[in-house]
CSV table of C-alpha atoms in Angstrom, one decimal:
chain,number,residue,atom,x,y,z
A,1,ASP,CA,-102.3,-17.0,20.1
A,2,THR,CA,-101.5,-18.1,16.5
A,3,GLY,CA,-102.2,-14.8,14.8
A,4,VAL,CA,-104.7,-14.3,12.0
A,5,SER,CA,-105.7,-17.4,10.1
A,6,GLN,CA,-107.2,-17.6,6.7
A,7,ASP,CA,-108.7,-20.5,4.8
A,8,PRO,CA,-108.3,-21.7,2.2
A,9,ARG,CA,-104.9,-20.5,1.3
A,10,HIS,CA,-105.4,-21.1,-2.4
A,11,LYS,CA,-108.6,-21.5,-4.4
A,12,ILE,CA,-108.9,-22.2,-8.1
A,13,THR,CA,-112.4,-21.9,-9.5
A,14,LYS,CA,-114.1,-21.5,-12.8
A,15,ARG,CA,-115.7,-18.3,-13.9
A,16,GLY,CA,-119.3,-18.1,-12.6
A,17,GLN,CA,-118.8,-20.2,-9.5
A,18,ASN,CA,-119.2,-18.9,-6.0
A,19,VAL,CA,-116.3,-18.9,-3.5
A,20,THR,CA,-116.1,-18.3,0.2
A,21,PHE,CA,-113.1,-17.3,2.3
A,22,ARG,CA,-112.9,-17.6,6.1
A,23,CYS,CA,-110.8,-15.4,8.4
A,24,ASP,CA,-110.2,-16.1,12.1
A,25,PRO,CA,-108.8,-13.0,13.8
A,26,ILE,CA,-106.7,-12.7,16.9
A,27,SER,CA,-109.2,-13.6,19.6
A,28,GLU,CA,-109.1,-10.4,21.6
A,29,HIS,CA,-109.3,-8.1,18.5
A,30,ASN,CA,-112.6,-6.3,18.0
A,31,ARG,CA,-111.9,-5.1,14.5
A,32,LEU,CA,-111.6,-7.2,11.4
A,33,TYR,CA,-110.6,-6.0,7.9
A,34,TRP,CA,-110.6,-7.4,4.4
A,35,TYR,CA,-108.2,-6.2,1.8
A,36,ARG,CA,-107.5,-7.3,-1.8
A,37,GLN,CA,-104.1,-7.4,-3.4
A,38,THR,CA,-103.5,-7.9,-7.1
A,39,LEU,CA,-100.2,-8.9,-8.5
A,40,GLY,CA,-97.6,-6.3,-8.2
A,41,GLN,CA,-99.8,-3.9,-6.3
A,42,GLY,CA,-100.3,-2.9,-2.7
A,43,PRO,CA,-103.4,-4.1,-0.7
A,44,GLU,CA,-106.6,-2.2,-1.3
A,45,PHE,CA,-109.2,-1.8,1.5
A,46,LEU,CA,-112.5,-3.6,0.9
A,47,THR,CA,-114.4,-3.5,4.2
A,48,TYR,CA,-114.1,-3.7,8.0
A,49,PHE,CA,-116.1,-4.8,11.0
A,50,GLN,CA,-116.1,-3.6,14.6
A,51,ASN,CA,-117.4,-6.6,16.5
A,52,GLU,CA,-120.3,-7.9,14.3
A,53,ALA,CA,-121.1,-4.5,12.7
A,54,GLN,CA,-119.9,-3.8,9.2
A,55,LEU,CA,-118.9,-0.2,9.4
A,56,GLU,CA,-117.6,0.6,6.0
A,57,LYS,CA,-117.5,-0.9,2.5
A,58,SER,CA,-115.3,0.2,-0.3
A,59,ARG,CA,-116.6,0.9,-3.8
A,60,LEU,CA,-114.4,-2.0,-4.8
A,61,LEU,CA,-116.9,-4.3,-3.1
A,62,SER,CA,-119.5,-4.9,-5.8
A,63,ASP,CA,-122.8,-6.5,-5.2
A,64,ARG,CA,-121.3,-9.9,-5.9
A,65,PHE,CA,-119.2,-9.6,-2.8
A,66,SER,CA,-120.6,-10.0,0.7
A,67,ALA,CA,-118.8,-10.1,4.0
A,68,GLU,CA,-120.2,-11.2,7.4
A,69,ARG,CA,-119.0,-11.5,10.9
A,70,PRO,CA,-122.0,-13.0,12.6
A,71,LYS,CA,-120.8,-13.4,16.1
A,72,GLY,CA,-118.1,-10.8,16.2
A,73,SER,CA,-115.4,-13.5,15.9
A,74,PHE,CA,-114.6,-15.1,12.6
A,75,SER,CA,-115.6,-13.6,9.2
A,76,THR,CA,-116.5,-14.8,5.8
A,77,LEU,CA,-116.0,-13.1,2.5
A,78,GLU,CA,-118.2,-14.6,-0.3
A,79,ILE,CA,-117.8,-13.8,-4.0
A,80,GLN,CA,-120.7,-14.8,-6.2
A,81,ARG,CA,-120.5,-15.5,-9.9
A,82,THR,CA,-116.8,-15.0,-10.0
A,83,GLU,CA,-115.1,-13.2,-12.8
A,84,GLN,CA,-111.5,-13.4,-14.0
A,85,GLY,CA,-111.0,-9.9,-12.6
A,86,ASP,CA,-111.6,-11.2,-9.1
A,87,SER,CA,-108.3,-13.1,-9.2
A,88,ALA,CA,-106.3,-11.7,-6.4
A,89,MET,CA,-105.0,-12.3,-2.9
A,90,TYR,CA,-107.7,-11.6,-0.3
A,91,LEU,CA,-106.1,-10.5,2.9
A,92,CYS,CA,-107.7,-10.4,6.3
A,93,ALA,CA,-106.4,-8.4,9.2
A,94,SER,CA,-107.5,-7.7,12.8
A,95,SER,CA,-106.8,-5.1,15.4
A,96,PHE,CA,-107.9,-3.9,18.9
A,97,PHE,CA,-109.5,-0.6,18.6
A,98,ARG,CA,-109.6,1.4,21.9
A,99,GLY,CA,-111.7,4.3,20.7
A,100,ARG,CA,-111.4,7.4,18.6
A,101,PHE,CA,-108.4,9.7,19.1
A,102,THR,CA,-106.5,7.0,20.9
A,103,GLY,CA,-104.1,6.6,18.1
A,104,ALA,CA,-103.9,4.4,15.1
A,105,ASN,CA,-104.3,0.8,15.9
A,106,VAL,CA,-101.8,-1.6,14.2
A,107,LEU,CA,-103.3,-4.2,11.9
A,108,THR,CA,-102.1,-7.7,12.1
A,109,PHE,CA,-102.5,-9.5,8.8
A,110,GLY,CA,-103.1,-13.1,7.9
A,111,ALA,CA,-101.2,-14.9,5.1
A,112,GLY,CA,-104.1,-14.4,2.7
A,113,SER,CA,-106.3,-16.5,0.4
A,114,ARG,CA,-105.2,-16.5,-3.2
A,115,LEU,CA,-108.0,-16.8,-5.7
A,116,THR,CA,-107.5,-17.8,-9.3
A,117,VAL,CA,-110.6,-17.6,-11.6
A,118,LEU,CA,-110.2,-19.5,-14.8
B,1,ALA,CA,-107.7,11.9,-1.4
B,2,GLN,CA,-104.8,10.1,0.2
B,3,LYS,CA,-102.0,8.6,-1.9
B,4,VAL,CA,-98.7,6.8,-1.3
B,5,THR,CA,-96.0,6.6,-4.0
B,6,GLN,CA,-93.2,4.1,-3.8
B,7,ALA,CA,-91.3,5.0,-7.0
B,8,GLN,CA,-88.8,2.1,-6.7
B,9,THR,CA,-90.5,-1.0,-8.1
B,10,GLU,CA,-87.5,-3.2,-7.5
B,11,ILE,CA,-84.1,-2.9,-5.9
B,12,SER,CA,-81.3,-5.4,-5.9
B,13,VAL,CA,-78.2,-5.1,-3.8
B,14,VAL,CA,-75.4,-7.3,-2.6
B,15,GLU,CA,-75.5,-8.5,1.0
B,16,LYS,CA,-74.0,-6.0,3.6
B,17,GLU,CA,-74.8,-3.0,1.4
B,18,ASP,CA,-77.0,-0.3,2.8
B,19,VAL,CA,-80.3,0.3,1.0
B,20,THR,CA,-83.0,3.0,1.2
B,21,LEU,CA,-86.6,2.5,0.2
B,22,ASP,CA,-88.4,5.7,-0.7
B,23,CYS,CA,-92.0,6.6,0.2
B,24,VAL,CA,-93.8,9.8,-0.6
B,25,TYR,CA,-97.3,10.5,0.5
B,26,GLU,CA,-100.2,12.9,-0.1
B,27,THR,CA,-102.9,13.8,2.3
B,28,ARG,CA,-105.0,16.8,3.3
B,29,ASP,CA,-105.3,15.7,6.9
B,30,THR,CA,-103.2,17.5,9.5
B,31,THR,CA,-103.1,14.4,11.7
B,32,TYR,CA,-102.3,11.1,10.1
B,33,TYR,CA,-100.2,7.9,10.6
B,34,LEU,CA,-97.6,6.3,8.4
B,35,PHE,CA,-96.6,2.7,8.4
B,36,TRP,CA,-94.1,0.3,6.9
B,37,TYR,CA,-95.0,-3.4,6.4
B,38,LYS,CA,-92.8,-6.2,5.1
B,39,GLN,CA,-94.3,-9.0,2.9
B,40,PRO,CA,-92.0,-12.0,2.6
B,41,PRO,CA,-92.7,-14.7,0.1
B,42,SER,CA,-95.1,-16.4,2.5
B,43,GLY,CA,-97.5,-13.5,1.9
B,44,GLU,CA,-98.2,-12.4,5.4
B,45,LEU,CA,-97.7,-8.6,5.9
B,46,VAL,CA,-95.5,-8.0,8.8
B,47,PHE,CA,-95.8,-4.7,10.7
B,48,LEU,CA,-92.5,-2.8,11.0
B,49,ILE,CA,-93.2,0.7,12.3
B,50,ARG,CA,-96.0,3.3,12.9
B,51,ARG,CA,-95.4,7.0,13.0
B,52,ASN,CA,-97.8,9.8,13.7
B,53,SER,CA,-97.7,13.1,11.9
B,54,PHE,CA,-96.6,15.1,15.0
B,55,ASP,CA,-93.6,13.0,15.6
B,56,GLU,CA,-90.8,13.8,13.1
B,57,GLN,CA,-88.0,12.2,15.1
B,58,ASN,CA,-86.1,9.6,13.2
B,59,GLU,CA,-86.3,6.1,14.6
B,60,ILE,CA,-83.7,3.4,14.6
B,61,SER,CA,-84.4,-0.3,15.4
B,62,GLY,CA,-81.4,-2.5,15.0
B,63,ARG,CA,-80.4,-2.4,11.3
B,64,TYR,CA,-83.6,-0.5,10.4
B,65,SER,CA,-84.0,3.2,10.4
B,66,TRP,CA,-86.8,5.6,9.3
B,67,ASN,CA,-86.5,9.2,8.2
B,68,PHE,CA,-89.8,11.1,8.4
B,69,GLN,CA,-89.8,14.6,6.8
B,70,LYS,CA,-93.1,16.4,6.7
B,71,SER,CA,-91.6,19.2,4.6
B,72,THR,CA,-91.1,16.8,1.7
B,73,SER,CA,-94.0,14.4,2.6
B,74,SER,CA,-91.6,11.6,2.8
B,75,PHE,CA,-91.1,8.6,5.1
B,76,ASN,CA,-88.0,6.7,3.9
B,77,PHE,CA,-86.8,3.4,5.2
B,78,THR,CA,-83.1,2.4,5.4
B,79,ILE,CA,-81.7,-1.0,6.0
B,80,THR,CA,-78.1,-1.0,7.1
B,81,ALA,CA,-75.8,-3.9,6.4
B,82,SER,CA,-78.5,-5.8,4.5
B,83,GLN,CA,-78.9,-9.5,4.8
B,84,VAL,CA,-80.5,-12.1,2.5
B,85,VAL,CA,-83.4,-12.5,5.0
B,86,ASP,CA,-84.3,-8.9,4.3
B,87,SER,CA,-85.4,-9.9,0.8
B,88,ALA,CA,-89.2,-9.2,0.6
B,89,VAL,CA,-91.7,-6.7,-0.7
B,90,TYR,CA,-91.9,-3.6,1.4
B,91,PHE,CA,-95.0,-1.4,1.6
B,92,CYS,CA,-95.4,2.1,2.9
B,93,ALA,CA,-99.0,2.9,4.0
B,94,LEU,CA,-100.9,6.0,5.2
B,95,SER,CA,-104.0,6.4,7.3
B,96,SER,CA,-106.1,9.2,8.8
B,97,SER,CA,-105.9,9.2,12.6
B,98,ILE,CA,-109.6,9.9,13.0
B,99,GLN,CA,-110.5,6.8,11.2
B,100,GLY,CA,-108.5,4.7,13.6
B,101,ALA,CA,-106.3,3.4,10.8
B,102,GLN,CA,-108.9,0.9,9.5
B,103,LYS,CA,-108.5,2.2,6.0
B,104,LEU,CA,-104.8,2.0,5.2
B,105,VAL,CA,-103.8,3.3,1.8
B,106,PHE,CA,-100.8,1.4,0.6
B,107,GLY,CA,-98.1,2.2,-2.0
B,108,GLN,CA,-97.4,-0.2,-4.8
B,109,GLY,CA,-94.5,-1.7,-2.9
B,110,THR,CA,-90.8,-2.1,-3.5
B,111,ARG,CA,-89.4,-5.6,-4.1
B,112,LEU,CA,-86.0,-5.8,-2.4
B,113,THR,CA,-83.6,-8.6,-3.3
B,114,ILE,CA,-80.5,-9.1,-1.3
B,115,ASN,CA,-78.0,-11.2,-3.1
B,116,PRO,CA,-75.4,-13.2,-1.2
């Protein structure tokens, strides 16, 4: 198991372009999360999936953002019509959730995809 | 609403010194979890510890120790005999237990630099 993989690691794009990030979680993990981290700040929750179902989305996830996990394995995060304010590190994490009240599952993070919007 | 405050933005010490990173949290939940993560220059957040709100025992793992005090809503992290490899950004995080920790609330982080 190589951990959580994210691709690409770096993306530079012009304002108005669409970008897509991919995350491959740890294979046996049923939960997958997306966080965004801007310079000098802690990560902020965007959304998460349990298997293929998207269970929660943050208000930070505007209509230009869409995340999918079609087969309950890898996930993609697409940003349409990028804006300079979208420049950030997009972090993916995964975990194995055993059920409610079984304790907080530990998230394993990937190295992130850094987006720069010019 | 949940909130985590790491008041120390940057700390710089000389190798072998002890250093404490502060973390203060706010939550209305009676059951919650606290975490510390390390983010080295490579960018990947590395899990260090998880603590639930019912367990106030301090924990030691090698040169690392954690002091959880519910009375002051603090969960401080101490590195003893610091080493250059400890240089990183450290994040404290909080989660409600009912949510299964999918929604971690992070502090702003403390950038720790250990100088040789």
